[in-house]
mmCIF file of C-alpha atoms in Angstrom:
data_model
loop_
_atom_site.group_PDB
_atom_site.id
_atom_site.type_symbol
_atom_site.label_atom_id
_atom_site.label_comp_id
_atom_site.label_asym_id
_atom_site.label_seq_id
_atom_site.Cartn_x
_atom_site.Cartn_y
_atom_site.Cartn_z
ATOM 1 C CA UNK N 16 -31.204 21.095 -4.394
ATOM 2 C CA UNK N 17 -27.901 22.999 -4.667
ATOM 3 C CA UNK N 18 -27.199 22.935 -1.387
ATOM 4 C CA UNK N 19 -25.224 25.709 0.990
ATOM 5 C CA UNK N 20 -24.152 28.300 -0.999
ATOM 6 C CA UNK N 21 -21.568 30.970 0.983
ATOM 7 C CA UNK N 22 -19.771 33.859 -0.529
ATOM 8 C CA UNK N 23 -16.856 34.520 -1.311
ATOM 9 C CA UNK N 24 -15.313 31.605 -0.249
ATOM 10 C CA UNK N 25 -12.286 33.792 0.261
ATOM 11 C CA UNK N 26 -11.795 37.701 2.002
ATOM 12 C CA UNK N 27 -8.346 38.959 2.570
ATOM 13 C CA UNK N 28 -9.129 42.705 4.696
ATOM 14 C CA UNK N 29 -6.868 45.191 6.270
ATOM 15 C CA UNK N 30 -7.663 45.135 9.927
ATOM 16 C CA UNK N 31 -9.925 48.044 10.879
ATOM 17 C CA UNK N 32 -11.766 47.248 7.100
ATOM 18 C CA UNK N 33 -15.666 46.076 7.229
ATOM 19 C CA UNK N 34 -16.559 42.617 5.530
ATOM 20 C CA UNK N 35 -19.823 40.931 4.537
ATOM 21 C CA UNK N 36 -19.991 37.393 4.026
ATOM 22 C CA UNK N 37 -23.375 36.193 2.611
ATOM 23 C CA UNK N 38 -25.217 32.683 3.375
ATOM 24 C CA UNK N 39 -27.936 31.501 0.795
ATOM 25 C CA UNK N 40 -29.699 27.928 2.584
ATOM 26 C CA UNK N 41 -30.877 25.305 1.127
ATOM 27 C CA UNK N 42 -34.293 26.504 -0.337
ATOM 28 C CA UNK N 43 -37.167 25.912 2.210
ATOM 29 C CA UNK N 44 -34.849 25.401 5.083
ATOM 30 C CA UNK N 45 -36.440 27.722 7.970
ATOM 31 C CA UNK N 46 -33.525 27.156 10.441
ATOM 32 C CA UNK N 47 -30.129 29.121 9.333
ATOM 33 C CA UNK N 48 -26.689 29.455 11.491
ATOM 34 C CA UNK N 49 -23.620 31.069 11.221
ATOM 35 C CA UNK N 50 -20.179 29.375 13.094
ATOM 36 C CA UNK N 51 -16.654 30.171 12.973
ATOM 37 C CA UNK N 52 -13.598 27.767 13.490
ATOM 38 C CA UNK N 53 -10.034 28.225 13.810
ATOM 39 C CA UNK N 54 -7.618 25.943 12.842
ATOM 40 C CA UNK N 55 -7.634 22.692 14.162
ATOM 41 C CA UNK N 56 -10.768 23.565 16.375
ATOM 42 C CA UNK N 57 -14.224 22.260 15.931
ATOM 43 C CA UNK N 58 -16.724 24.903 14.436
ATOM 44 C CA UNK N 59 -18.186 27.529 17.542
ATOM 45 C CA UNK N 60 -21.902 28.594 17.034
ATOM 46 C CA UNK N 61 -22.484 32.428 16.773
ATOM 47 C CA UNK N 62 -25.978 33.028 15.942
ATOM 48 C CA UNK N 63 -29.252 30.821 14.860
ATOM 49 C CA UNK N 64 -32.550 32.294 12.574
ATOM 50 C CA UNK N 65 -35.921 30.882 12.364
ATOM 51 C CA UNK N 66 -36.773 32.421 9.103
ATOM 52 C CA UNK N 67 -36.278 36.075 9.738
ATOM 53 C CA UNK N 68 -36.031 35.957 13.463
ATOM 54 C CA UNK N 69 -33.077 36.150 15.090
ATOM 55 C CA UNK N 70 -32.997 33.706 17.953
ATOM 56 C CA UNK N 71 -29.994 33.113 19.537
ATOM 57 C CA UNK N 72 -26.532 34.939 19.791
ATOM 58 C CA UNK N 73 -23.153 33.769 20.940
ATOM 59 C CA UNK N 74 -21.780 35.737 23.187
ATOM 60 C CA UNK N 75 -18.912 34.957 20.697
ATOM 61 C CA UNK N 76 -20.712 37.416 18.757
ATOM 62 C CA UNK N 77 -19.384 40.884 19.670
ATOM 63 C CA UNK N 78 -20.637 44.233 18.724
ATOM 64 C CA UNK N 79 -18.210 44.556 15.804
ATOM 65 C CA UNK N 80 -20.838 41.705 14.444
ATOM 66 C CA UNK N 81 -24.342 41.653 12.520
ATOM 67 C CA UNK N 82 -25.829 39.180 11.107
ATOM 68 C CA UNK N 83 -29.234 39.497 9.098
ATOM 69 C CA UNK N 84 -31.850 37.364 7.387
ATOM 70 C CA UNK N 85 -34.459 39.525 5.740
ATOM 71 C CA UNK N 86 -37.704 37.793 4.351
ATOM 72 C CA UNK N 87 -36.303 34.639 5.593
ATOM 73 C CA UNK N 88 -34.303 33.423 2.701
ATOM 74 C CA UNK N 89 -30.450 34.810 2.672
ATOM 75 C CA UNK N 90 -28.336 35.700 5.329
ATOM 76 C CA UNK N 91 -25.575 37.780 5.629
ATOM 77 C CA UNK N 92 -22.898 38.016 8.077
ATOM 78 C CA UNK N 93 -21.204 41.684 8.687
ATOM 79 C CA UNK N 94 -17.828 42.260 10.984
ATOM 80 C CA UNK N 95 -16.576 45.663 11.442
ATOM 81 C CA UNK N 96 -13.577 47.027 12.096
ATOM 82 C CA UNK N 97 -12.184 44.241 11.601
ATOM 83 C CA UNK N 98 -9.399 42.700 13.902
ATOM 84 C CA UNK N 99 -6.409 39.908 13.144
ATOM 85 C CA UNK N 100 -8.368 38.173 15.667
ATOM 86 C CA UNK N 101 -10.991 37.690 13.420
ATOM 87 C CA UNK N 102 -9.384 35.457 11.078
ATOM 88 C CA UNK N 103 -10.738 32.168 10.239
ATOM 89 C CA UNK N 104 -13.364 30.092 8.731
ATOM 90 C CA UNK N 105 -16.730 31.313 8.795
ATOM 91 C CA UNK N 106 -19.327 28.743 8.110
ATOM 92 C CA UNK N 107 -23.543 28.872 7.565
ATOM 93 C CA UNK N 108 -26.023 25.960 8.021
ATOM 94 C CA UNK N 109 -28.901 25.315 7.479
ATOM 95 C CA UNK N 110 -31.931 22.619 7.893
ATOM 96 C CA UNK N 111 -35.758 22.336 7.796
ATOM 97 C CA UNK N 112 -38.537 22.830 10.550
ATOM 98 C CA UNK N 113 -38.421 19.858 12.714
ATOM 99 C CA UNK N 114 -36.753 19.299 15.974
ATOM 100 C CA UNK N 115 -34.576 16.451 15.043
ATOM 101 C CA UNK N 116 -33.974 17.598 11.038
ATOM 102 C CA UNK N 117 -30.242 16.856 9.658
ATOM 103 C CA UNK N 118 -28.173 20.441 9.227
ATOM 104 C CA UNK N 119 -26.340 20.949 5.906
ATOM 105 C CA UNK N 120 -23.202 23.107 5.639
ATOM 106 C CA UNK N 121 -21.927 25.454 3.405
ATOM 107 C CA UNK N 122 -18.540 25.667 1.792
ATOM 108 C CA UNK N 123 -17.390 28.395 4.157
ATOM 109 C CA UNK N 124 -15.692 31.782 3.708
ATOM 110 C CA UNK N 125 -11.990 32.009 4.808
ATOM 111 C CA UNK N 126 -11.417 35.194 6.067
ATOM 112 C CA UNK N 127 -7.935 36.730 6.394
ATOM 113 C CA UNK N 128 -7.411 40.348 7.799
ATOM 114 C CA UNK N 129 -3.587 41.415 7.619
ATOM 115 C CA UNK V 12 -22.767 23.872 29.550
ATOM 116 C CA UNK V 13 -22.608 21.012 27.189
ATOM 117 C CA UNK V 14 -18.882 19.435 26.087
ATOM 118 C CA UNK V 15 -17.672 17.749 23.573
ATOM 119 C CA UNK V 16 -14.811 15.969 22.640
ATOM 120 C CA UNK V 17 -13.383 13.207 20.888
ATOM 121 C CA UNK V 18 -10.457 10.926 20.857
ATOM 122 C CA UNK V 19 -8.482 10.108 19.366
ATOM 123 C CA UNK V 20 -7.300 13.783 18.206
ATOM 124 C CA UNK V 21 -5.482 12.456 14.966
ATOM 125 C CA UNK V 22 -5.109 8.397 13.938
ATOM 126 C CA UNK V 23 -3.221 6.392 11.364
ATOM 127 C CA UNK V 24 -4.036 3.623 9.270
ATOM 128 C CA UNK V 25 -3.333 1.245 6.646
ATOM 129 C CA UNK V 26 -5.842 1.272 3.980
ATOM 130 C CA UNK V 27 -8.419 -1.662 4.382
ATOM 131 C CA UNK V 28 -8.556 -1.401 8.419
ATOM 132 C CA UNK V 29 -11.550 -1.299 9.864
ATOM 133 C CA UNK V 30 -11.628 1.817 12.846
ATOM 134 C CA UNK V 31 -13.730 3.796 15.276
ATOM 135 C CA UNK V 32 -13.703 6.699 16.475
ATOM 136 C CA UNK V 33 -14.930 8.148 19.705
ATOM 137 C CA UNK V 34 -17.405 11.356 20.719
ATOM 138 C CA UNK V 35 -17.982 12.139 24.134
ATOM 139 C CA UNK V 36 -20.586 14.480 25.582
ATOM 140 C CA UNK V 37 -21.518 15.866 29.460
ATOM 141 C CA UNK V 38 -25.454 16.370 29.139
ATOM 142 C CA UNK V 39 -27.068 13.506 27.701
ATOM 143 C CA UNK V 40 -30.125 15.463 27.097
ATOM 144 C CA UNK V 41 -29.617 15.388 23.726
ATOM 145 C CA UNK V 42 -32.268 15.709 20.796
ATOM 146 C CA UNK V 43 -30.042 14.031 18.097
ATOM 147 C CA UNK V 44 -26.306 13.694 16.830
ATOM 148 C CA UNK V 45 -24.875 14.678 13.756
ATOM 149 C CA UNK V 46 -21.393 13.071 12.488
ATOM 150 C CA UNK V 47 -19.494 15.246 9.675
ATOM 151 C CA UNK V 48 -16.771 15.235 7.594
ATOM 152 C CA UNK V 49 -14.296 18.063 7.046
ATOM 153 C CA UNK V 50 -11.654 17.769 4.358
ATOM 154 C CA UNK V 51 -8.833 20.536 4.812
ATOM 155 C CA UNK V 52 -9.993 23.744 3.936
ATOM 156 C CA UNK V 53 -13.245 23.163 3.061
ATOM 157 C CA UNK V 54 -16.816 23.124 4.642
ATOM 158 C CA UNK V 55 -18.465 20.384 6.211
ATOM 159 C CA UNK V 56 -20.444 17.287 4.631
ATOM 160 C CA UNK V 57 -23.056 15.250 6.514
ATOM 161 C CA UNK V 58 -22.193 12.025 7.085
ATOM 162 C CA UNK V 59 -24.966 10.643 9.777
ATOM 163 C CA UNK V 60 -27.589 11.750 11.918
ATOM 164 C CA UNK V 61 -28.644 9.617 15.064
ATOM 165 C CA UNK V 62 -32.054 10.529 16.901
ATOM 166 C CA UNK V 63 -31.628 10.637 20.121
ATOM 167 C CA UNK V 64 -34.257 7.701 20.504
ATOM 168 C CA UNK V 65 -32.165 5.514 18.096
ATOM 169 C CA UNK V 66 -29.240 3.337 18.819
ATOM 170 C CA UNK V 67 -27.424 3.317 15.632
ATOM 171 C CA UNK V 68 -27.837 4.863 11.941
ATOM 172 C CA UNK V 69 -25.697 3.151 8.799
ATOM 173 C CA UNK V 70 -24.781 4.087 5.638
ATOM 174 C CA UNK V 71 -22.659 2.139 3.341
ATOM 175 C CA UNK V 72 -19.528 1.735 5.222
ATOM 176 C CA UNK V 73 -19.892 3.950 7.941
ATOM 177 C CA UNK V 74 -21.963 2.845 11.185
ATOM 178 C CA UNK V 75 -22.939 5.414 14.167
ATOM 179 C CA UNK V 76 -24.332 4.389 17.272
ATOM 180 C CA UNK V 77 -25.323 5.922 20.209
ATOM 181 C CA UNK V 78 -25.599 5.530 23.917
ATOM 182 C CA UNK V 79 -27.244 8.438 25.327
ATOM 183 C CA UNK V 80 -26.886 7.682 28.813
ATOM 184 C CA UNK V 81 -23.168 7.217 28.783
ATOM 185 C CA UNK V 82 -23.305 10.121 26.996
ATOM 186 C CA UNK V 83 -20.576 8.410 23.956
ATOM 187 C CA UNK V 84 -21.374 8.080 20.310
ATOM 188 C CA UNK V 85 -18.439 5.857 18.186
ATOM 189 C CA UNK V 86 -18.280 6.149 14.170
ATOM 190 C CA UNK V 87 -16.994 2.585 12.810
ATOM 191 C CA UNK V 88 -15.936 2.712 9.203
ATOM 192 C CA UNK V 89 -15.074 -0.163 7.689
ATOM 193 C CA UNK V 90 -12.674 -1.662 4.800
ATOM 194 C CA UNK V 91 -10.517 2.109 4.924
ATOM 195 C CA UNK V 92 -9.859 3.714 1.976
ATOM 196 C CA UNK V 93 -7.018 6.615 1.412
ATOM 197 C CA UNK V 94 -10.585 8.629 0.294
ATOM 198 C CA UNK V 95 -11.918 8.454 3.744
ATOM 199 C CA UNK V 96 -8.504 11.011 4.921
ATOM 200 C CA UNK V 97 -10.387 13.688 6.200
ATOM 201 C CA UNK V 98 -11.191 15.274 10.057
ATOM 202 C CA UNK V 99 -14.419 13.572 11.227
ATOM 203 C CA UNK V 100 -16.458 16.377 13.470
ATOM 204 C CA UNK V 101 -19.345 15.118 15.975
ATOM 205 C CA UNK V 102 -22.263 17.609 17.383
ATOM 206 C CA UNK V 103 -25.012 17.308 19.301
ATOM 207 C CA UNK V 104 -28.134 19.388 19.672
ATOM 208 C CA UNK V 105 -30.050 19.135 22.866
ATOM 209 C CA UNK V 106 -32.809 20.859 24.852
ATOM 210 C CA UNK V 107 -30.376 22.515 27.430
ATOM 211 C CA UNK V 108 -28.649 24.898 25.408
ATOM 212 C CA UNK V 109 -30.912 26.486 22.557
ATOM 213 C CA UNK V 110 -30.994 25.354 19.103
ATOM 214 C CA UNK V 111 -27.532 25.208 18.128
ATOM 215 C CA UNK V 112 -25.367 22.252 17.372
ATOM 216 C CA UNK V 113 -22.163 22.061 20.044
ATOM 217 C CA UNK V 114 -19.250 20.377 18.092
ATOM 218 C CA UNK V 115 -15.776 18.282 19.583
ATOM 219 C CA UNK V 116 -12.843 19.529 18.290
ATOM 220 C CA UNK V 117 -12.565 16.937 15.739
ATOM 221 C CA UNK V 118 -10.193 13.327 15.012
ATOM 222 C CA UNK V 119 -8.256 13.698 11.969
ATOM 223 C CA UNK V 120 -7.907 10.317 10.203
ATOM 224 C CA UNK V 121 -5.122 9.516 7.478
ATOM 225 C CA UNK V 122 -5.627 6.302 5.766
ATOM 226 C CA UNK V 123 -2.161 5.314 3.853
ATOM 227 C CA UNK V 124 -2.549 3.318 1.106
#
């Protein structure tokens, strides 16, 4: 068990620039998320998978932002046109099938768009 | 909507006191809570998980409990160590609000040795 893996754990983009951040779970975890915190906030959910379904969005989650999980394994996580707005800590989860199963966290990826 | 938050926002202590800290939530329909650890810059490490059907959950020096119909969780940590500096994140996950996992904003502890 390696646990969350996230890369890169840091992105410095011109604004208007696309970025992909990608998630890999723990393996076997069905349940994935994506959040995003600012400083000295608590982490905000954007978006949950069930293996390669997308479930639930954020309305957090503009349509500058994709996220994907194909064949159920890794996730990635793509802004576009990036704004200074957009700057912050982007962090993936994950945890296995069960209702009441513990989440793990990733590392994060610290995105900075001058 | 569920809320979160937690109190106090930032503490101080000399190393070997023993603390709390507080998490408060508005809809105590809650499958379970989660208590993390966030040290600056980095991601976030499990610390404990309470069912929403339990009352408490230990491990080593940390203790969580839970009272679901006051809607308040507390994290006790005992015997402090400059090691335990860190912001302490709750979340909860309940039936009200899809699968994701609502956070407070966070208590950020600094234990002085």
């Amino acid at each position: 068990d390696t646990g969350v893996s996230q890369n890169p754990r840091h992105k410095i983009t011109k604004r208007g620039q696309n970025v992909t951040f990608r998630c890999d779970p723990i393996s076997e975890h069905n349940r994935l998320y994506w959040y995003r915190q600012t400083l000295g906030q608590g982490p905000e959910f954007l978006t949950y998978f069930q293996n390669e379904a997308q479930l639930e969005k954020s309305r957090l989650l503009s349509d500058r932002f994709s996220a994907e999980r194909p064949k159920g394994s890794f996730s990635t996580l793509e802004i576009q046109r990036t704004e200074q707005g957009d700057s912050a800590m982007y962090l993936c989860a994950s945890r296995p099938q069960g209702m009441n199963t513990e989440a793990f966290f990733g590392q994060g990826t610290r995105l900075t768009v001058v | 909507k569920q809320e979160v938050t937690q109190i106090p926002a930032a503490l101080s202590v000399p190393e070997g006191e023993n603390l709390v800290l507080n998490c408060s939530f508005t809809d105590s329909a809650i499958y379970n809570l989660q208590w993390f650890r966030q040290d600056p810059g980095k991601g976030l490490t499990s610390l404990l998980l309470i069912q929403s059907s339990q009352r408490e959950q230990t491990s080593g020096r940390l203790n969580a409990s839970l009272d679901k119909s006051s809607g308040r969780s507390t994290l006790y940590i005992a015997a402090s160590q400059p090691g335990d500096s860190a912001t302490y994140l709750c979340a909860v996950r309940g039936n009200n609000y899809g699968q994701n996992f609502v956070f407070g904003p966070g208590t950020r502890l600094s234990v002085l040795p």
